[in-house]
Short mmCIF file of C-alpha atoms in Angstrom, two decimals:
data_model
loop_
_atom_site.label_atom_id
_atom_site.label_comp_id
_atom_site.label_asym_id
_atom_site.label_seq_id
_atom_site.Cartn_x
_atom_site.Cartn_y
_atom_site.Cartn_z
CA MET A 1 -141.72 264.14 -99.20
CA PRO A 2 -143.78 262.85 -101.62
CA GLN A 3 -147.54 261.28 -101.51
CA ASN A 4 -149.06 258.16 -102.86
CA SER A 5 -152.27 257.16 -103.31
CA ALA A 6 -153.23 254.08 -104.94
CA ALA A 7 -156.44 252.02 -106.50
CA VAL A 8 -156.99 249.73 -103.57
CA LEU A 9 -158.05 246.31 -103.88
CA ARG A 10 -159.31 246.15 -100.10
CA ALA A 11 -161.02 242.32 -100.71
CA LEU A 12 -161.28 240.31 -103.80
CA ARG A 13 -164.80 240.41 -106.07
CA THR A 14 -164.87 244.52 -104.44
CA PRO A 15 -164.09 247.25 -106.52
CA PHE A 16 -161.29 249.13 -106.18
CA VAL A 17 -161.00 251.96 -103.77
CA VAL A 18 -158.37 255.10 -104.24
CA GLU A 19 -157.34 256.14 -100.84
CA PRO A 20 -153.65 257.01 -99.18
CA ALA A 21 -150.95 254.36 -99.43
CA HIS A 22 -146.99 254.56 -98.69
CA VAL A 23 -144.55 255.54 -100.94
CA PRO A 24 -142.05 252.45 -101.57
CA THR A 25 -138.64 252.50 -100.84
CA PRO A 26 -136.57 250.94 -102.96
CA ALA A 27 -134.81 247.89 -102.54
CA SER A 28 -131.09 247.99 -103.66
CA ASP A 29 -132.30 246.82 -107.06
CA GLU A 30 -135.11 248.47 -107.66
CA VAL A 31 -135.90 251.86 -109.05
CA VAL A 32 -139.19 253.99 -107.32
CA VAL A 33 -141.53 255.43 -110.38
CA ARG A 34 -143.64 258.32 -110.06
CA VAL A 35 -146.21 256.71 -112.50
CA ARG A 36 -148.20 258.68 -115.48
CA ALA A 37 -150.13 255.88 -117.16
CA VAL A 38 -150.62 252.20 -116.39
CA ALA A 39 -152.04 249.69 -118.69
CA VAL A 40 -155.20 246.95 -118.01
CA ASN A 41 -154.45 243.14 -118.99
CA PRO A 42 -156.92 240.45 -118.44
CA VAL A 43 -155.34 239.17 -115.56
CA ASP A 44 -156.38 242.27 -113.53
CA TRP A 45 -160.03 241.25 -113.84
CA VAL A 46 -159.36 237.67 -113.53
CA ILE A 47 -157.57 238.47 -110.10
CA GLN A 48 -160.57 240.71 -108.80
CA GLY A 49 -162.94 238.47 -110.22
CA THR A 50 -161.63 234.66 -109.35
CA GLY A 51 -158.53 235.36 -107.49
CA SER A 52 -159.74 233.29 -104.33
CA VAL A 53 -159.35 230.36 -106.74
CA THR A 54 -157.04 231.40 -109.43
CA TYR A 55 -154.59 233.34 -107.20
CA ARG A 56 -154.94 231.49 -103.94
CA TRP A 57 -151.80 233.22 -102.42
CA LEU A 58 -152.70 237.01 -102.57
CA GLN A 59 -153.41 238.41 -99.35
CA THR A 60 -155.44 241.89 -99.53
CA PRO A 61 -155.59 245.00 -99.31
CA ALA A 62 -153.10 244.90 -102.63
CA VAL A 63 -152.82 246.58 -105.65
CA LEU A 64 -152.90 245.26 -108.74
CA GLY A 65 -151.61 246.04 -112.25
CA SER A 66 -148.14 245.24 -114.22
CA ASP A 67 -147.89 247.85 -117.37
CA VAL A 68 -145.99 251.10 -115.64
CA ALA A 69 -144.69 254.33 -117.27
CA GLY A 70 -143.36 256.77 -115.96
CA GLU A 71 -140.23 258.31 -114.08
CA VAL A 72 -137.68 257.92 -111.90
CA VAL A 73 -137.54 259.52 -108.42
CA ALA A 74 -135.40 257.26 -106.70
CA ILE A 75 -132.84 254.07 -107.29
CA GLY A 76 -131.48 251.26 -105.36
CA SER A 77 -128.04 251.34 -104.25
CA ALA A 78 -127.06 248.43 -107.06
CA VAL A 79 -128.82 250.38 -109.58
CA THR A 80 -126.34 251.52 -112.47
CA ARG A 81 -128.68 252.24 -115.50
CA PHE A 82 -130.80 254.63 -114.73
CA ARG A 83 -131.24 257.94 -112.77
CA VAL A 84 -133.86 260.02 -110.74
CA GLY A 85 -135.75 261.98 -113.39
CA GLN A 86 -135.17 259.75 -116.47
CA ARG A 87 -138.21 258.45 -118.03
CA VAL A 88 -138.75 254.72 -117.94
CA PHE A 89 -141.47 251.75 -118.14
CA GLY A 90 -141.44 248.30 -116.92
CA LEU A 91 -143.05 245.45 -115.35
CA ALA A 92 -144.31 245.48 -111.99
CA THR A 93 -144.63 241.71 -110.51
CA GLY A 94 -146.26 242.49 -107.53
CA THR A 95 -149.09 240.48 -107.75
CA ASP A 96 -146.75 236.98 -107.96
CA ARG A 97 -146.29 234.49 -105.41
CA GLY A 98 -144.20 235.79 -102.70
CA ARG A 99 -143.92 239.24 -103.91
CA ASP A 100 -145.60 242.42 -101.99
CA PRO A 101 -148.51 243.89 -104.11
CA GLN A 102 -148.49 247.48 -102.00
CA HIS A 103 -144.81 247.78 -102.88
CA GLU A 104 -145.00 246.79 -106.40
CA GLY A 105 -148.16 246.92 -108.01
CA ALA A 106 -148.81 248.81 -110.70
CA PHE A 107 -151.65 250.90 -109.75
CA GLN A 108 -151.18 253.90 -107.57
CA ASP A 109 -149.03 256.91 -107.69
CA HIS A 110 -145.53 255.80 -107.39
CA THR A 111 -144.34 251.93 -107.55
CA ALA A 112 -141.04 250.21 -107.13
CA LEU A 113 -139.99 248.41 -110.07
CA LEU A 114 -136.97 246.13 -110.75
CA GLU A 115 -134.19 247.31 -112.43
CA ARG A 116 -133.90 244.11 -114.51
CA LEU A 117 -137.44 244.71 -115.95
CA THR A 118 -137.54 248.21 -116.62
CA ALA A 119 -135.94 250.18 -119.63
CA PRO A 120 -135.64 253.70 -120.64
CA THR A 121 -138.62 254.84 -122.43
CA PRO A 122 -137.36 256.61 -126.48
CA ASP A 123 -137.86 260.19 -126.60
CA ASP A 124 -140.32 259.88 -129.30
CA LEU A 125 -142.59 257.43 -127.19
CA THR A 126 -145.23 258.63 -125.23
CA ASP A 127 -146.27 257.29 -121.59
CA GLU A 128 -149.10 255.97 -122.83
CA GLN A 129 -147.42 254.37 -125.83
CA ALA A 130 -144.68 252.71 -124.08
CA VAL A 131 -147.24 251.45 -121.05
CA VAL A 132 -148.47 248.78 -123.55
CA LEU A 133 -145.50 247.22 -123.70
CA PRO A 134 -144.57 245.31 -120.24
CA LEU A 135 -146.46 242.67 -119.37
CA GLY A 136 -147.88 241.74 -123.45
CA ALA A 137 -143.68 241.94 -124.49
CA SER A 138 -142.31 239.63 -121.20
CA THR A 139 -145.11 236.87 -121.73
CA ALA A 140 -144.10 237.01 -125.34
CA ALA A 141 -140.52 236.83 -124.56
CA CYS A 142 -141.12 233.81 -121.99
CA ALA A 143 -142.84 231.51 -124.80
CA LEU A 144 -140.17 232.27 -127.68
CA PHE A 145 -137.37 232.39 -125.27
CA GLN A 146 -137.35 230.23 -121.92
CA GLU A 147 -135.91 227.00 -122.16
CA ARG A 148 -139.26 225.69 -120.71
CA HIS A 149 -140.97 226.46 -123.95
CA LEU A 150 -139.48 227.22 -127.41
CA GLY A 151 -136.36 227.97 -126.37
CA LEU A 152 -135.07 229.76 -129.52
CA ARG A 153 -132.48 232.40 -129.73
CA MET A 154 -133.16 236.19 -128.92
CA PRO A 155 -132.79 239.02 -131.64
CA GLY A 156 -129.06 239.99 -131.54
CA HIS A 157 -128.13 236.92 -129.25
CA ALA A 158 -126.95 233.78 -130.17
CA THR A 159 -128.75 230.50 -129.79
CA VAL A 160 -130.01 229.29 -126.68
CA ASP A 161 -130.84 225.81 -127.38
CA GLY A 162 -129.85 225.20 -131.07
CA ALA A 163 -132.39 226.25 -133.30
CA GLY A 164 -131.60 228.32 -135.75
CA GLY A 165 -131.31 228.48 -139.80
CA THR A 166 -129.57 225.48 -141.87
CA ALA A 167 -127.56 225.50 -144.91
CA ASP A 168 -130.71 225.15 -147.14
CA GLY A 169 -131.88 228.70 -145.89
CA ASP A 170 -134.43 227.13 -143.58
CA ARG A 171 -134.92 229.69 -140.88
CA GLY A 172 -137.70 227.57 -139.09
CA VAL A 173 -141.52 228.90 -138.71
CA VAL A 174 -143.08 230.15 -135.27
CA VAL A 175 -146.27 229.79 -135.14
CA VAL A 176 -148.66 232.48 -133.26
CA TRP A 177 -152.53 231.73 -133.15
CA GLY A 178 -153.94 235.05 -132.49
CA GLY A 179 -151.75 237.43 -133.90
CA SER A 180 -153.65 240.72 -133.21
CA THR A 181 -153.63 240.05 -129.17
CA SER A 182 -151.46 242.16 -126.85
CA VAL A 183 -148.75 239.01 -126.57
CA GLY A 184 -149.96 237.84 -130.27
CA MET A 185 -148.20 241.02 -131.77
CA ASN A 186 -144.85 241.33 -129.67
CA ALA A 187 -144.64 237.11 -129.93
CA VAL A 188 -144.61 238.23 -134.23
CA GLN A 189 -142.01 240.96 -134.00
CA LEU A 190 -139.77 239.08 -131.66
CA ALA A 191 -139.35 235.87 -133.07
CA SER A 192 -139.35 238.23 -136.93
CA ALA A 193 -136.47 240.11 -135.19
CA ALA A 194 -134.51 237.06 -133.85
CA GLY A 195 -134.74 235.67 -138.04
CA TYR A 196 -137.82 233.29 -138.01
CA ASP A 197 -140.69 233.07 -140.42
CA VAL A 198 -143.87 233.83 -138.52
CA VAL A 199 -147.11 232.25 -139.71
CA THR A 200 -150.22 233.95 -137.58
CA THR A 201 -153.86 234.15 -137.36
CA ALA A 202 -155.66 237.08 -136.99
CA SER A 203 -158.97 238.97 -138.37
CA PRO A 204 -159.13 240.38 -141.55
CA ARG A 205 -159.59 243.60 -140.47
CA ASN A 206 -156.05 243.33 -138.20
CA ALA A 207 -153.94 241.45 -140.74
CA GLU A 208 -152.26 243.95 -142.47
CA LEU A 209 -151.41 245.33 -138.34
CA VAL A 210 -149.71 241.93 -138.07
CA ARG A 211 -148.22 241.48 -141.39
CA SER A 212 -146.74 244.87 -140.73
CA LEU A 213 -145.02 243.51 -137.57
CA GLY A 214 -142.94 240.27 -139.89
CA ALA A 215 -145.74 237.91 -140.09
CA GLU A 216 -145.09 236.35 -143.26
CA VAL A 217 -148.74 234.80 -143.42
CA VAL A 218 -151.66 236.21 -141.77
CA VAL A 219 -154.89 233.73 -141.61
CA ASP A 220 -158.19 234.46 -140.70
CA HIS A 221 -158.59 232.74 -136.98
CA HIS A 222 -163.03 232.32 -137.94
CA ASP A 223 -162.08 230.65 -141.54
CA PRO A 224 -162.56 226.51 -140.56
CA HIS A 225 -159.91 226.04 -142.85
CA ALA A 226 -157.59 228.02 -140.97
CA VAL A 227 -155.64 225.46 -139.71
CA ASP A 228 -155.41 224.01 -143.66
CA ALA A 229 -154.42 227.30 -144.59
CA LEU A 230 -151.05 227.44 -141.97
CA VAL A 231 -149.99 224.20 -142.97
CA ALA A 232 -150.31 224.93 -146.76
CA ALA A 233 -148.10 228.15 -145.80
CA ILE A 234 -145.67 226.58 -143.45
CA ALA A 235 -144.91 224.33 -147.01
CA GLY A 236 -142.86 221.66 -145.34
CA ARG A 237 -140.38 223.96 -143.18
CA ARG A 238 -139.29 223.63 -139.88
CA VAL A 239 -141.70 224.07 -137.35
CA LEU A 240 -139.87 225.34 -134.23
CA GLY A 241 -143.09 225.83 -131.83
CA ALA A 242 -146.53 227.39 -131.50
CA VAL A 243 -147.52 230.02 -129.39
CA ALA A 244 -151.17 229.58 -128.59
CA LEU A 245 -153.29 232.65 -127.52
CA GLY A 246 -157.15 232.69 -126.83
CA THR A 247 -159.75 230.30 -126.17
CA THR A 248 -159.81 227.92 -128.77
CA SER A 249 -155.98 228.27 -129.47
CA ALA A 250 -154.38 225.06 -128.25
CA ALA A 251 -156.55 222.63 -130.42
CA ALA A 252 -155.94 224.24 -133.36
CA CYS A 253 -151.82 224.72 -132.65
CA ILE A 254 -151.97 220.64 -131.50
CA GLN A 255 -153.59 220.13 -135.03
CA VAL A 256 -151.00 222.25 -137.09
CA LEU A 257 -148.12 220.70 -134.71
CA ARG A 258 -149.23 217.55 -135.48
CA ARG A 259 -149.51 217.56 -139.59
CA THR A 260 -145.86 219.61 -139.59
CA GLY A 261 -143.84 217.87 -136.98
CA GLY A 262 -143.52 220.76 -134.66
CA THR A 263 -143.35 219.31 -131.17
CA VAL A 264 -143.67 222.37 -128.88
CA LEU A 265 -146.40 224.68 -127.57
CA ALA A 266 -146.67 227.38 -125.38
CA LEU A 267 -149.56 228.06 -123.93
CA ALA A 268 -150.90 231.37 -122.53
CA SER A 269 -154.75 230.96 -122.21
CA THR A 270 -157.33 228.61 -120.79
CA PRO A 271 -159.89 226.96 -123.19
CA VAL A 272 -162.78 228.46 -121.22
CA SER A 273 -163.21 231.81 -120.78
CA LEU A 274 -163.46 233.65 -117.61
CA ASP A 275 -165.15 237.00 -117.90
CA ARG A 276 -168.34 235.91 -117.76
CA LEU A 277 -167.63 234.04 -114.08
CA ALA A 278 -165.57 237.63 -113.24
CA GLY A 279 -168.62 239.45 -113.43
CA ARG A 280 -170.91 237.29 -111.58
CA ARG A 281 -172.08 238.85 -108.14
CA ARG A 282 -171.31 235.31 -106.64
CA LEU A 283 -168.28 232.68 -107.43
CA PHE A 284 -169.94 229.83 -105.93
CA PRO A 285 -171.43 228.02 -107.25
CA ALA A 286 -171.38 229.32 -111.04
CA MET A 287 -167.49 228.17 -110.45
CA LEU A 288 -167.83 224.79 -110.49
CA PRO A 289 -169.03 224.14 -113.77
CA VAL A 290 -167.06 226.54 -115.39
CA PHE A 291 -163.79 225.51 -113.81
CA SER A 292 -164.98 221.65 -114.23
CA ARG A 293 -165.06 222.48 -118.11
CA ILE A 294 -161.72 223.59 -118.06
CA GLY A 295 -160.43 220.63 -115.99
CA LEU A 296 -161.63 218.15 -118.58
CA THR A 297 -160.81 220.32 -121.68
CA MET A 298 -157.32 220.65 -120.80
CA ALA A 299 -157.07 217.15 -119.52
CA GLY A 300 -158.61 215.94 -123.32
CA LEU A 301 -156.19 218.58 -124.79
CA MET A 302 -152.95 217.55 -122.84
CA LEU A 303 -153.85 213.92 -124.33
CA SER A 304 -153.83 214.60 -127.37
CA ALA A 305 -150.83 216.68 -127.02
CA ARG A 306 -149.12 213.99 -125.36
CA ARG A 307 -149.87 211.34 -128.04
CA ALA A 308 -148.64 213.29 -131.25
CA GLY A 309 -145.21 213.96 -128.95
CA ILE A 310 -145.66 217.50 -128.60
CA ARG A 311 -144.53 219.38 -125.15
CA THR A 312 -147.18 221.86 -123.82
CA ALA A 313 -146.31 224.06 -120.69
CA PHE A 314 -148.00 227.34 -119.43
CA ILE A 315 -146.88 230.78 -119.76
CA TRP A 316 -146.25 232.90 -116.90
CA GLY A 317 -145.53 236.63 -118.33
CA SER A 318 -143.18 237.58 -115.32
CA SER A 319 -141.30 234.50 -115.02
CA LEU A 320 -138.54 236.34 -116.90
CA ARG A 321 -137.90 238.25 -113.87
CA ASP A 322 -136.03 235.01 -112.38
CA ASP A 323 -134.06 233.94 -115.55
CA ALA A 324 -131.46 235.59 -118.14
CA VAL A 325 -134.51 236.04 -120.58
CA GLY A 326 -135.65 239.29 -118.23
CA PRO A 327 -132.43 241.38 -118.00
CA MET A 328 -131.88 240.58 -121.83
CA LEU A 329 -135.33 241.33 -123.05
CA TRP A 330 -135.70 244.76 -120.79
CA GLY A 331 -131.76 245.68 -120.77
CA GLU A 332 -130.87 244.88 -124.83
CA VAL A 333 -133.48 243.65 -126.70
CA LEU A 334 -136.24 246.28 -126.08
CA PRO A 335 -134.17 249.33 -125.76
CA ARG A 336 -132.41 248.54 -128.90
CA GLY A 337 -135.25 246.94 -130.96
CA LEU A 338 -137.36 250.66 -130.29
CA ALA A 339 -134.30 252.44 -131.39
CA ASP A 340 -133.72 250.77 -134.51
CA GLY A 341 -137.21 250.01 -135.61
CA THR A 342 -137.25 246.38 -135.43
CA LEU A 343 -139.90 246.81 -132.71
CA ARG A 344 -142.79 248.82 -131.65
CA ALA A 345 -145.15 249.94 -129.20
CA VAL A 346 -147.92 247.61 -129.58
CA PRO A 347 -151.15 247.21 -129.27
CA GLU A 348 -151.98 250.85 -129.92
CA PRO A 349 -152.96 252.40 -126.98
CA LEU A 350 -157.00 253.40 -125.86
CA VAL A 351 -157.13 255.85 -123.20
CA VAL A 352 -160.36 255.49 -121.02
CA GLY A 353 -159.54 257.87 -118.47
CA THR A 354 -157.27 259.75 -115.96
CA GLY A 355 -156.55 258.85 -112.04
CA LEU A 356 -156.71 255.93 -110.15
CA ALA A 357 -160.62 256.45 -110.28
CA ALA A 358 -160.48 255.34 -113.79
CA VAL A 359 -158.94 252.09 -112.83
CA GLN A 360 -162.20 250.19 -112.10
CA GLY A 361 -163.75 251.29 -115.42
CA ALA A 362 -160.51 250.79 -117.00
CA LEU A 363 -161.05 246.89 -116.38
CA ASP A 364 -164.68 246.53 -116.79
CA ARG A 365 -163.85 248.01 -120.88
CA GLN A 366 -160.80 245.23 -120.96
CA ARG A 367 -163.59 242.37 -119.73
CA ALA A 368 -166.16 243.59 -122.33
CA GLY A 369 -163.29 242.77 -125.00
CA VAL A 370 -160.81 244.49 -127.19
CA SER A 371 -159.17 244.39 -130.59
CA ALA A 372 -155.77 245.07 -131.08
CA GLN A 373 -155.62 247.86 -128.59
CA LYS A 374 -154.66 248.03 -124.90
CA ILE A 375 -156.54 249.89 -122.34
CA VAL A 376 -154.72 252.83 -120.92
CA VAL A 377 -155.45 255.28 -117.81
CA THR A 378 -153.26 258.34 -117.31
CA LEU A 379 -152.20 259.45 -114.05
#
């Protein structure tokens, strides 16, 4: 019987503690994975530092983490796509409402993954490379392909809502503000693989990387005329929607959409970062001005969007677990794209430690900021 250990969050706003844990038993539609690498996302330190407000449903002790790579050690009775011993990567959704964070959390030696949110790891990818994909690719796919957001066709699939090329060759433009983020890189390459033109923003040092993923135009997001540059690049073509990534992205995307006739905006970020709040010794009363500012700023942005005829919605990256986008992304799009080279494992992994004891430092490193990389811990 294998042994299990986990980096456990015993209470919110406390450091992780490495301790023994039960080895998950797979449900009929799950695989149990011996975890070899995990990646860190901003949501991990958001939960740890502000979960009493932002994830009020989450009970502790909990195991956090979304990005997993390793090999299958057990399969559920209904699993058909994987076998014991096979290398896989996948999206753990244990911190979602109604899920079990000890059964499904990433930051442990063994975890359970849903078969429909798991893909085989190609032979030419290491676990450290594959593990950068799960939440970034899933969030990007939600923004682009879910009907409540842009509702575009997926690579290799028929149009979801009728969006597509026209007789005059206009394939339609997707705007991604924040193209060098983890979600942004995946949004760029997924939209490009699906046949759309992509215009985006990134810093000059990351511009060539984002172009290599399929972006037609990359504008410096620090340029005060970035909105003008994107509008000029769109040049009258149909804008199918925008994906806003970063604290200033929503206001900028609303301006772009208003000036180009776009009507759909998928939001992934609050207009005020929670990084300083998450790192404070006490959440109260410091949280009051922060969340007040978020609420007031969002109200103004939503009013501006509504007046411009723009439909907005926030992205929940693991919501594809419960619709057709998840099985298509994980069962078809990612395996095919990684095999034929139309998709890549991005961003580049930045390995900051080995072992579960390194997880807390990895969250702290992510909160301090990274550019065009993803923090990874090997196990």
